[in-house]
Short mmCIF file of C-alpha atoms and ligand atoms in Angstrom, two decimals:
data_model
loop_
_atom_site.label_atom_id
_atom_site.label_comp_id
_atom_site.label_asym_id
_atom_site.label_seq_id
_atom_site.Cartn_x
_atom_site.Cartn_y
_atom_site.Cartn_z
CA UNK A 24 -0.39 0.07 -0.08
CA UNK A 25 2.72 2.03 0.83
CA UNK A 26 4.57 1.50 -2.11
CA UNK A 27 1.70 1.88 -4.27
CA UNK A 28 1.27 5.95 -2.77
CA UNK A 29 4.83 6.61 -3.41
CA UNK A 30 4.20 4.91 -7.22
CA UNK A 31 1.08 7.51 -7.07
CA UNK A 32 2.98 10.71 -5.76
CA UNK A 33 6.00 9.79 -8.63
CA UNK A 34 2.86 9.33 -11.22
CA UNK A 35 1.78 12.63 -9.89
CA UNK A 36 5.23 14.23 -9.82
CA UNK A 37 6.00 13.28 -13.26
CA UNK A 38 2.57 14.43 -14.58
CA UNK A 39 3.32 17.63 -12.96
CA UNK A 40 6.56 17.95 -14.38
CA UNK A 41 5.38 17.18 -18.18
CA UNK A 42 2.65 19.35 -17.98
CA UNK A 43 5.23 22.53 -16.46
CA UNK A 44 7.66 20.93 -19.40
CA UNK A 45 5.06 21.62 -22.05
CA UNK A 46 4.07 25.00 -20.11
CA UNK A 47 7.34 26.60 -21.38
CA UNK A 48 6.15 25.64 -24.49
CA UNK A 49 3.32 25.99 -25.05
CA UNK A 50 2.00 28.51 -22.28
CA UNK A 51 -2.24 27.89 -22.76
CA UNK A 52 -2.23 23.95 -22.87
CA UNK A 53 -0.79 20.45 -21.75
CA UNK A 54 1.18 18.41 -23.90
CA UNK A 55 -0.73 15.56 -25.65
CA UNK A 56 0.50 12.61 -27.82
CA UNK A 57 -1.55 10.73 -31.25
CA UNK A 58 -2.65 7.25 -30.31
CA UNK A 59 -3.00 4.95 -33.40
CA UNK A 60 -5.47 1.64 -32.67
CA UNK A 61 -4.72 -1.04 -34.64
CA UNK A 62 -7.49 -3.19 -34.09
CA UNK A 63 -7.99 -6.97 -35.28
CA UNK A 64 -10.16 -9.55 -36.29
CA UNK A 65 -8.86 -13.17 -34.72
CA UNK A 66 -5.92 -15.11 -36.66
CA UNK A 67 -8.36 -17.50 -38.09
CA UNK A 68 -10.37 -14.85 -39.95
CA UNK A 69 -10.24 -14.54 -43.76
CA UNK A 70 -9.07 -10.95 -42.94
CA UNK A 71 -6.73 -9.23 -40.46
CA UNK A 72 -7.31 -4.95 -40.21
CA UNK A 73 -10.59 -5.19 -38.28
CA UNK A 74 -12.90 -2.20 -39.70
CA UNK A 75 -15.60 -0.96 -37.95
CA UNK A 76 -14.49 -1.31 -34.31
CA UNK A 77 -15.47 0.93 -32.07
CA UNK A 78 -12.53 1.46 -29.51
CA UNK A 79 -12.80 3.71 -26.39
CA UNK A 80 -9.88 4.61 -24.31
CA UNK A 81 -9.96 5.56 -20.50
CA UNK A 82 -7.11 7.58 -18.70
CA UNK A 83 -7.20 5.61 -15.73
CA UNK A 84 -5.60 8.39 -13.12
CA UNK A 85 -8.47 11.38 -14.95
CA UNK A 86 -11.03 9.09 -16.07
CA UNK A 87 -11.38 10.70 -19.37
CA UNK A 88 -12.37 9.03 -21.65
CA UNK A 89 -12.60 8.95 -25.61
CA UNK A 90 -13.77 7.00 -28.54
CA UNK A 91 -12.73 6.75 -32.57
CA UNK A 92 -14.26 4.13 -34.52
CA UNK A 93 -11.75 1.85 -37.21
CA UNK A 94 -11.10 2.91 -40.90
CA UNK A 95 -10.73 0.48 -43.43
CA UNK A 96 -7.27 -0.47 -42.54
CA UNK A 97 -8.90 -1.75 -38.90
CA UNK A 98 -7.15 1.82 -37.32
CA UNK A 99 -8.64 4.55 -34.84
CA UNK A 100 -6.70 7.93 -34.29
CA UNK A 101 -6.91 9.82 -31.26
CA UNK A 102 -5.27 12.94 -32.11
CA UNK A 103 -4.73 14.66 -28.66
CA UNK A 104 -3.98 12.21 -25.65
CA UNK A 105 -2.78 13.59 -22.46
CA UNK A 106 -0.15 11.21 -20.93
CA UNK A 107 -0.99 8.55 -18.24
CA UNK A 108 -1.84 5.01 -18.36
CA UNK A 109 -4.99 4.00 -20.30
CA UNK A 110 -7.35 1.17 -20.71
CA UNK A 111 -8.10 0.77 -23.84
CA UNK A 112 -11.30 -1.78 -25.57
CA UNK A 113 -12.28 -2.52 -29.04
CA UNK A 114 -15.50 -4.48 -29.90
CA UNK A 115 -17.28 -5.21 -33.10
CA UNK A 116 -20.48 -6.72 -34.07
CA UNK A 117 -20.62 -8.67 -36.92
CA UNK A 118 -24.09 -9.74 -38.58
CA UNK A 119 -24.46 -13.15 -40.23
CA UNK A 120 -23.78 -11.61 -42.90
CA UNK A 121 -20.57 -10.21 -42.13
CA UNK A 122 -19.23 -13.98 -40.35
CA UNK A 123 -20.04 -15.85 -43.16
CA UNK A 124 -17.61 -14.06 -45.12
CA UNK A 125 -15.04 -14.43 -42.54
CA UNK A 126 -15.32 -17.73 -40.65
CA UNK A 127 -17.80 -19.09 -42.89
CA UNK A 128 -20.45 -19.36 -40.05
CA UNK A 129 -23.17 -17.53 -40.58
CA UNK A 130 -23.77 -16.86 -37.25
CA UNK A 131 -23.35 -13.33 -35.39
CA UNK A 132 -21.54 -12.50 -33.22
CA UNK A 133 -19.60 -10.15 -30.68
CA UNK A 134 -15.82 -9.47 -30.17
CA UNK A 135 -14.07 -7.83 -27.81
CA UNK A 136 -10.64 -7.27 -26.67
CA UNK A 137 -8.71 -5.09 -24.40
CA UNK A 138 -5.85 -4.20 -22.95
CA UNK A 139 -5.12 -2.91 -19.25
CA UNK A 140 -2.34 -0.55 -18.27
CA UNK A 141 -1.67 0.95 -21.66
CA UNK A 142 1.61 3.18 -20.62
CA UNK A 143 1.43 6.67 -22.76
CA UNK A 144 4.36 8.62 -21.89
CA UNK A 145 5.56 10.01 -25.66
CA UNK A 146 5.04 9.99 -29.18
CA UNK A 147 7.55 6.39 -29.02
CA UNK A 148 3.95 4.59 -27.36
CA UNK A 149 1.40 6.04 -30.56
CA UNK A 150 0.55 2.80 -31.70
CA UNK A 151 -1.09 -0.20 -29.84
CA UNK A 152 -2.51 -3.59 -31.46
CA UNK A 153 -5.29 -5.22 -30.42
CA UNK A 154 -6.79 -8.62 -31.27
CA UNK A 155 -10.54 -9.84 -31.10
CA UNK A 156 -11.77 -12.50 -29.80
CA UNK A 157 -15.19 -13.98 -29.24
CA UNK A 158 -17.08 -17.17 -28.59
CA UNK A 159 -15.05 -19.10 -30.95
CA UNK A 160 -16.97 -19.68 -34.46
CA UNK A 161 -19.98 -22.58 -34.24
CA UNK A 162 -20.50 -21.65 -30.53
CA UNK A 163 -21.86 -23.39 -27.55
CA UNK A 164 -23.78 -21.13 -25.38
CA UNK A 165 -25.21 -21.19 -21.54
CA UNK A 166 -28.25 -21.94 -22.09
CA UNK A 167 -29.60 -22.17 -18.56
CA UNK A 168 -28.24 -22.24 -15.07
CA UNK A 169 -30.36 -22.94 -12.34
CA UNK A 170 -28.64 -21.97 -9.05
CA UNK A 171 -30.19 -20.29 -6.33
CA UNK A 172 -31.81 -23.78 -5.56
CA UNK A 173 -35.44 -24.76 -3.81
CA UNK A 174 -37.27 -23.84 0.00
CA UNK A 175 -38.93 -27.21 0.88
CA UNK A 176 -42.33 -28.11 1.64
CA UNK A 177 -41.29 -27.16 5.96
CA UNK A 178 -39.18 -24.15 4.68
CA UNK A 179 -35.64 -26.41 4.55
CA UNK A 180 -32.86 -25.06 1.99
CA UNK A 181 -32.63 -27.45 -1.12
CA UNK A 182 -29.27 -26.85 -3.27
CA UNK A 183 -28.70 -30.81 -4.96
CA UNK A 184 -30.77 -29.16 -7.59
CA UNK A 185 -28.30 -27.07 -9.36
CA UNK A 186 -28.14 -27.28 -13.39
CA UNK A 187 -26.28 -25.78 -16.16
CA UNK A 188 -27.57 -26.29 -19.93
CA UNK A 189 -25.38 -26.04 -22.74
CA UNK A 190 -26.64 -25.55 -25.90
CA UNK A 191 -25.82 -25.74 -29.38
CA UNK A 192 -26.37 -22.15 -31.54
CA UNK A 193 -24.91 -22.89 -35.00
CA UNK A 194 -25.27 -24.25 -38.21
CA UNK A 195 -23.06 -27.69 -37.57
CA UNK A 196 -22.61 -30.13 -35.37
CA UNK A 197 -20.46 -29.63 -32.22
CA UNK A 198 -18.34 -32.86 -30.57
CA UNK A 199 -18.52 -31.86 -26.89
CA UNK A 200 -15.77 -34.35 -25.44
CA UNK A 201 -13.63 -32.40 -23.29
CA UNK A 202 -15.65 -29.92 -22.89
CA UNK A 203 -15.30 -28.43 -19.42
CA UNK A 204 -17.05 -26.31 -17.19
CA UNK A 205 -15.79 -24.37 -14.23
CA UNK A 206 -17.17 -22.01 -10.95
CA UNK A 207 -15.20 -19.03 -11.45
CA UNK A 208 -13.76 -17.70 -8.06
CA UNK A 209 -14.70 -15.13 -5.68
CA UNK A 210 -17.80 -14.21 -3.63
CA UNK A 211 -20.86 -13.37 -5.14
CA UNK A 212 -21.89 -10.01 -3.60
CA UNK A 213 -21.54 -8.13 -0.11
CA UNK A 214 -22.83 -11.61 1.90
CA UNK A 215 -21.51 -10.41 5.01
CA UNK A 216 -19.71 -6.76 6.32
CA UNK A 217 -16.00 -7.82 5.20
CA UNK A 218 -16.75 -9.40 2.32
CA UNK A 219 -14.42 -8.54 -0.49
CA UNK A 220 -14.43 -8.47 -4.46
CA UNK A 221 -12.22 -10.97 -6.06
CA UNK A 222 -8.47 -10.85 -5.45
CA UNK A 223 -8.15 -11.16 -9.13
CA UNK A 224 -10.01 -8.21 -10.41
CA UNK A 225 -7.62 -6.39 -11.84
CA UNK A 226 -6.21 -9.24 -14.20
CA UNK A 227 -8.78 -8.40 -16.94
CA UNK A 228 -7.49 -11.39 -19.75
CA UNK A 229 -7.89 -14.17 -17.02
CA UNK A 230 -10.23 -16.56 -15.67
CA UNK A 231 -9.32 -17.81 -11.88
CA UNK A 232 -11.90 -21.04 -11.45
CA UNK A 233 -12.73 -23.24 -8.19
CA UNK A 234 -13.37 -26.64 -9.82
CA UNK A 235 -13.41 -28.03 -13.45
CA UNK A 236 -15.33 -30.84 -14.88
CA UNK A 237 -15.20 -32.36 -18.01
CA UNK A 238 -17.05 -34.16 -20.63
CA UNK A 239 -15.46 -37.45 -21.12
CA UNK A 240 -14.60 -39.06 -24.36
CA UNK A 241 -12.13 -39.35 -27.10
CA UNK A 242 -13.30 -36.56 -29.45
CA UNK A 243 -15.73 -37.43 -31.45
CA UNK A 244 -18.39 -39.42 -29.20
CA UNK A 245 -20.20 -37.09 -27.83
CA UNK A 246 -21.96 -34.86 -31.13
CA UNK A 247 -24.48 -32.37 -29.71
CA UNK A 248 -26.67 -31.56 -33.06
CA UNK A 249 -27.69 -27.88 -33.87
CA UNK A 250 -30.29 -26.54 -31.86
CA UNK A 251 -29.78 -29.38 -28.84
CA UNK A 252 -28.36 -29.05 -25.24
CA UNK A 253 -26.95 -30.89 -22.93
CA UNK A 254 -27.88 -30.69 -18.86
CA UNK A 255 -25.06 -31.34 -16.51
CA UNK A 256 -26.93 -31.91 -13.01
CA UNK A 257 -25.43 -31.26 -9.45
CA UNK A 258 -27.23 -34.61 -8.96
CA UNK A 259 -28.66 -36.95 -11.61
CA UNK A 260 -31.79 -37.41 -10.06
CA UNK A 261 -35.60 -36.93 -10.10
CA UNK A 262 -35.45 -33.88 -7.48
CA UNK A 263 -39.80 -33.79 -7.85
CA UNK A 264 -39.90 -37.00 -6.03
CA UNK A 265 -37.91 -36.22 -3.14
CA UNK A 266 -40.36 -36.75 0.28
CA UNK A 267 -39.82 -32.81 0.84
CA UNK A 268 -41.17 -31.66 -1.69
CA UNK A 269 -44.50 -33.92 -1.84
CA UNK A 270 -47.10 -31.53 -2.44
CA UNK A 271 -45.23 -28.46 -4.05
CA UNK A 272 -42.73 -30.22 -6.31
CA UNK A 273 -42.80 -27.48 -9.41
CA UNK A 274 -40.59 -25.64 -6.54
CA UNK A 275 -37.66 -28.10 -7.96
CA UNK A 276 -37.00 -30.36 -11.36
CA UNK A 277 -36.69 -33.16 -12.39
CA UNK A 278 -32.82 -33.91 -13.25
CA UNK A 279 -33.06 -38.32 -13.77
CA UNK A 280 -32.75 -37.68 -16.91
CA UNK A 281 -29.83 -35.24 -17.01
CA UNK A 282 -26.46 -35.86 -19.88
CA UNK A 283 -24.13 -35.69 -17.44
CA UNK A 284 -23.88 -35.09 -13.04
CA UNK A 285 -21.54 -34.09 -10.95
CA UNK A 286 -20.54 -37.44 -9.20
CA UNK A 287 -17.67 -36.18 -6.15
CA UNK A 288 -16.93 -39.33 -5.27
CA UNK A 289 -14.98 -39.02 -1.33
CA UNK A 290 -14.49 -41.85 0.36
CA UNK A 291 -17.68 -40.75 3.12
CA UNK A 292 -19.78 -40.92 0.35
CA UNK A 293 -21.43 -38.25 1.09
CA UNK A 294 -22.40 -37.58 -2.54
CA UNK A 295 -24.35 -40.04 -4.27
CA UNK A 296 -23.45 -42.05 -7.53
CA UNK A 297 -26.87 -41.73 -9.84
CA UNK A 298 -26.89 -44.56 -11.76
CA UNK A 299 -28.52 -44.00 -14.75
CA UNK A 300 -26.97 -40.61 -15.25
CA UNK A 301 -22.86 -40.59 -16.38
CA UNK A 302 -20.32 -38.82 -14.69
CA UNK A 303 -17.92 -35.81 -15.31
CA UNK A 304 -14.51 -36.19 -14.71
CA UNK A 305 -13.25 -34.16 -11.87
CA UNK A 306 -10.60 -32.82 -12.90
CA UNK A 307 -9.84 -29.80 -10.01
CA UNK A 308 -12.03 -29.32 -7.12
CA UNK A 309 -11.63 -26.83 -4.13
CA UNK A 310 -15.36 -28.01 -2.99
CA UNK A 311 -16.95 -29.66 -0.42
CA UNK A 312 -19.52 -32.53 -0.59
CA UNK A 313 -20.47 -32.03 -4.27
CA UNK A 314 -20.22 -29.12 -6.59
CA UNK A 315 -22.52 -26.43 -4.83
CA UNK A 316 -21.98 -22.99 -6.77
CA UNK A 317 -22.30 -20.37 -4.98
CA UNK A 318 -26.48 -20.20 -3.89
CA UNK A 319 -26.39 -15.94 -4.13
CA UNK A 320 -25.13 -16.10 -7.72
CA UNK A 321 -21.88 -18.15 -9.58
CA UNK A 322 -19.91 -17.12 -12.55
CA UNK A 323 -19.82 -20.12 -15.42
CA UNK A 324 -17.25 -20.72 -17.38
CA UNK A 325 -17.05 -23.41 -20.77
CA UNK A 326 -13.73 -24.01 -22.76
CA UNK A 327 -12.31 -27.08 -24.21
CA UNK A 328 -9.69 -29.04 -21.93
CA UNK A 329 -6.64 -27.81 -23.15
CA UNK A 330 -2.66 -29.11 -22.56
CA UNK A 331 -0.89 -27.86 -19.38
CA UNK A 332 -4.23 -26.43 -18.05
CA UNK A 333 -3.90 -27.57 -14.85
CA UNK A 334 -0.27 -26.46 -14.59
CA UNK A 335 -0.85 -22.96 -14.24
CA UNK A 336 -2.23 -22.86 -10.59
CA UNK A 337 -2.15 -19.32 -8.93
CA UNK A 338 -2.29 -18.99 -4.58
CA UNK A 339 -5.12 -16.53 -3.15
CA UNK A 340 -3.14 -13.51 -2.49
CA UNK A 341 -3.63 -13.52 1.55
CA UNK A 342 -5.02 -16.49 1.54
CA UNK A 343 -3.32 -19.32 4.24
CA UNK A 344 -1.10 -21.60 2.33
CA UNK A 345 -3.08 -24.30 3.00
CA UNK A 346 -6.19 -22.86 0.86
CA UNK A 347 -5.89 -24.99 -2.72
CA UNK A 348 -5.13 -22.17 -5.01
CA UNK A 349 -7.08 -21.62 -8.14
CA UNK A 350 -6.80 -22.57 -11.74
CA UNK A 351 -6.03 -19.84 -14.54
CA UNK A 352 -7.26 -20.12 -17.23
CA UNK A 353 -7.18 -17.08 -20.14
CA UNK A 354 -9.85 -15.35 -21.54
CA UNK A 355 -8.86 -16.77 -25.12
CA UNK A 356 -9.61 -20.13 -23.92
CA UNK A 357 -13.36 -19.41 -22.99
CA UNK A 358 -16.32 -20.40 -25.53
CA UNK A 359 -18.68 -19.17 -22.93
CA UNK A 360 -19.12 -17.26 -20.00
CA UNK A 361 -22.24 -16.57 -17.29
CA UNK A 362 -22.63 -14.56 -14.39
CA UNK A 363 -24.80 -13.40 -11.86
CA UNK A 364 -24.33 -11.93 -8.95
CA UNK A 365 -26.15 -11.20 -5.20
CA UNK A 366 -28.49 -8.35 -5.82
CA UNK A 367 -28.25 -4.91 -9.04
CA UNK A 368 -25.96 -3.46 -6.59
CA UNK A 369 -23.40 -6.22 -6.66
CA UNK A 370 -21.83 -4.93 -9.83
CA UNK A 371 -18.34 -4.10 -7.76
CA UNK A 372 -17.92 -8.18 -7.26
CA UNK A 373 -17.87 -8.95 -10.45
CA UNK A 374 -15.37 -12.09 -10.97
CA UNK A 375 -15.79 -12.83 -14.73
CA UNK A 376 -13.68 -10.58 -16.84
CA UNK A 377 -15.45 -7.73 -18.88
CA UNK A 378 -14.73 -8.73 -22.31
CA UNK A 379 -16.19 -12.24 -22.36
CA UNK A 380 -19.55 -11.08 -20.16
CA UNK A 381 -19.76 -7.69 -19.59
CA UNK A 382 -22.69 -7.99 -17.63
CA UNK A 383 -24.74 -10.00 -14.89
CA UNK A 384 -27.94 -10.86 -13.54
CA UNK A 385 -29.32 -11.30 -9.80
CA UNK A 386 -32.28 -12.37 -8.09
CA UNK A 387 -31.28 -11.32 -4.76
CA UNK A 388 -33.00 -13.87 -2.74
CA UNK A 389 -31.76 -17.83 -2.38
CA UNK A 390 -33.36 -20.74 -2.37
CA UNK A 391 -36.20 -19.34 -4.61
CA UNK A 392 -36.56 -21.73 -7.32
CA UNK A 393 -35.55 -19.02 -9.98
CA UNK A 394 -33.40 -20.02 -12.55
CA UNK A 395 -31.67 -17.98 -15.26
CA UNK A 396 -32.23 -18.44 -18.57
CA UNK A 397 -31.16 -17.40 -22.09
CA UNK A 398 -33.47 -15.15 -24.41
CA UNK A 399 -35.07 -16.53 -27.95
CA UNK A 400 -33.23 -14.09 -30.51
CA UNK A 401 -35.35 -15.61 -33.34
CA UNK A 402 -35.91 -18.93 -35.56
CA UNK A 403 -34.22 -20.35 -38.48
CA UNK A 404 -36.69 -23.28 -39.66
CA UNK A 405 -37.29 -25.23 -36.60
CA UNK A 406 -33.89 -24.32 -35.08
CA UNK A 407 -34.53 -21.62 -32.68
CA UNK A 408 -31.56 -19.22 -32.08
CA UNK A 409 -30.48 -17.92 -28.65
CA UNK A 410 -29.55 -14.52 -27.82
CA UNK A 411 -25.76 -13.84 -27.75
CA UNK A 412 -24.15 -10.60 -27.44
CA UNK A 413 -22.00 -11.75 -24.57
CA UNK A 414 -23.59 -9.79 -21.35
CA UNK A 415 -25.42 -12.32 -19.40
CA UNK A 416 -27.55 -8.97 -18.10
CA UNK A 417 -29.06 -8.47 -21.19
CA UNK A 418 -29.22 -11.98 -22.71
CA UNK A 419 -30.88 -13.92 -19.43
CA UNK A 420 -34.40 -13.60 -18.80
CA UNK A 421 -34.70 -14.70 -14.36
CA UNK A 422 -37.52 -17.55 -14.27
CA UNK A 423 -39.07 -19.82 -11.97
CA UNK A 424 -38.77 -22.64 -11.89
CA UNK A 425 -36.13 -23.50 -13.62
CA UNK A 426 -36.58 -25.55 -17.95
CA UNK A 427 -34.22 -27.92 -17.73
CA UNK A 428 -34.47 -29.17 -22.12
CA UNK A 429 -37.10 -26.40 -22.90
CA UNK A 430 -36.28 -23.47 -24.96
CA UNK A 431 -37.84 -20.09 -24.71
CA UNK A 432 -40.31 -19.27 -27.22
CA UNK A 433 -41.66 -16.51 -29.01
CA1 CA B 7 -23.83 -34.86 -7.23
CA1 CA B 8 -23.69 -41.05 -12.15
#
C-alpha cells in the first residue's frame, strides 16, 4: 500500500513535470500525444484489419474517456491524448453476413479486446495493436443456469437440484467431448460486512476457477446437434420425487434424465452416484461435498480442455498456505461465460472479465427456485437461435421455476 502511494505520488509528480515542461513550450495547454489503435480480427479469420470497430480509451488516472471507430485499415486514431495510463477496449459486432464471409459460418458474433495498463508517455508509444476475440466460431452457449436452489415443503433449504445447460447455438454438429465447465472464484456480493471482491479482479485477461469438470470422450463420441442441449446436474435424480417436495413439486426439477452429473467421489460417500446418469470427469476440485455453486449467484465458464491446463495454479493473495490455489484460464480459451451476482448493487463484485461477459443477472434472494435462462433471438426453420451478446445482463431472463431442456419460445 505504501509503495503504491509512493508510485502514485511519483506519477503525479511526473505528470506535473510534463505539464510544466509543456507549459514552457505552449503556455496555454498541456502536452498531448497522438495514438493509433490497430484492431485485428482473430487469427483464423479471412482478413486481419477490423474496420468498423468501436475503440474506447480511458485514462485510468484522470478518468477521461474518448472513443473512435476504426477505418478500412482497422485503425482508430486519437490525435490528442494526455500522457498517462490507459485502458483500451475494442468491440466489433459481426452480422451473420459479415461472419459468413470472414469465417464461413453465418452466425452473429460479438468480438471484444481489452488492453489494460497501456502507458502513453510520448510519441514512441503512438501505436497499439489489439486482437479481437469472441466465442469461437460454431459456438456453444450456456442456455440456463439454475443456482438458487429451492425451499422444501417445510421451509428447508435445498440446493442439490442445481444444474447448468449448454446449447448448440450454431448450424453445425459440435462434439462436446473434452468440454469443461468451471465455477469462477470469488464472492457474489456483500454477503457479510467484511466480504471483499475477488483478489483477481484487476486481471482482465484471465478467469480464476475453483473447480473444473470435463465431459469424457475421445473427441468424436459425443455429438451435439444444432438446436440441442445437454444438462449437467449437481445430482442426476428426480428431485421432484424427494419427499421434502410433496405437494410443492414445482419448486424443483426432474434431473433424472440429465446428460451428466458431478459425482464428487469421497471416502465418506457424501455424494451419491446416480446410476442412470453418467459422471463428468473431476479434473480439479476445491469444493465441499458436491459441486455446489454459490446460491447467491455463480460465475460459470465453459472451455475445451487444453495441454497443461491444470499447471497454471495460482495462490489466492493473502490466503493461508493450506488454502487450495485456483486455476487460471486465459480469456482466449473461454467459449462462453455466465455471471450471476447477489443483487443489482453487486456489480463491484464482478468476477468474470468484461471482455467475456459485460454484465450480470441477480435474483436478490436464495432458495427461490429462480433460474437464469438465455433469451430467444430468432427462429431459423425449426431451430431456435438464442441471444448472445456476451452480456448476461442483456441475454438472460430470470424465470421461476427452472426449465431443463425447454427453450424459450417466441
Ligand atoms: Ca453430485
Ligand atoms: Ca452417476
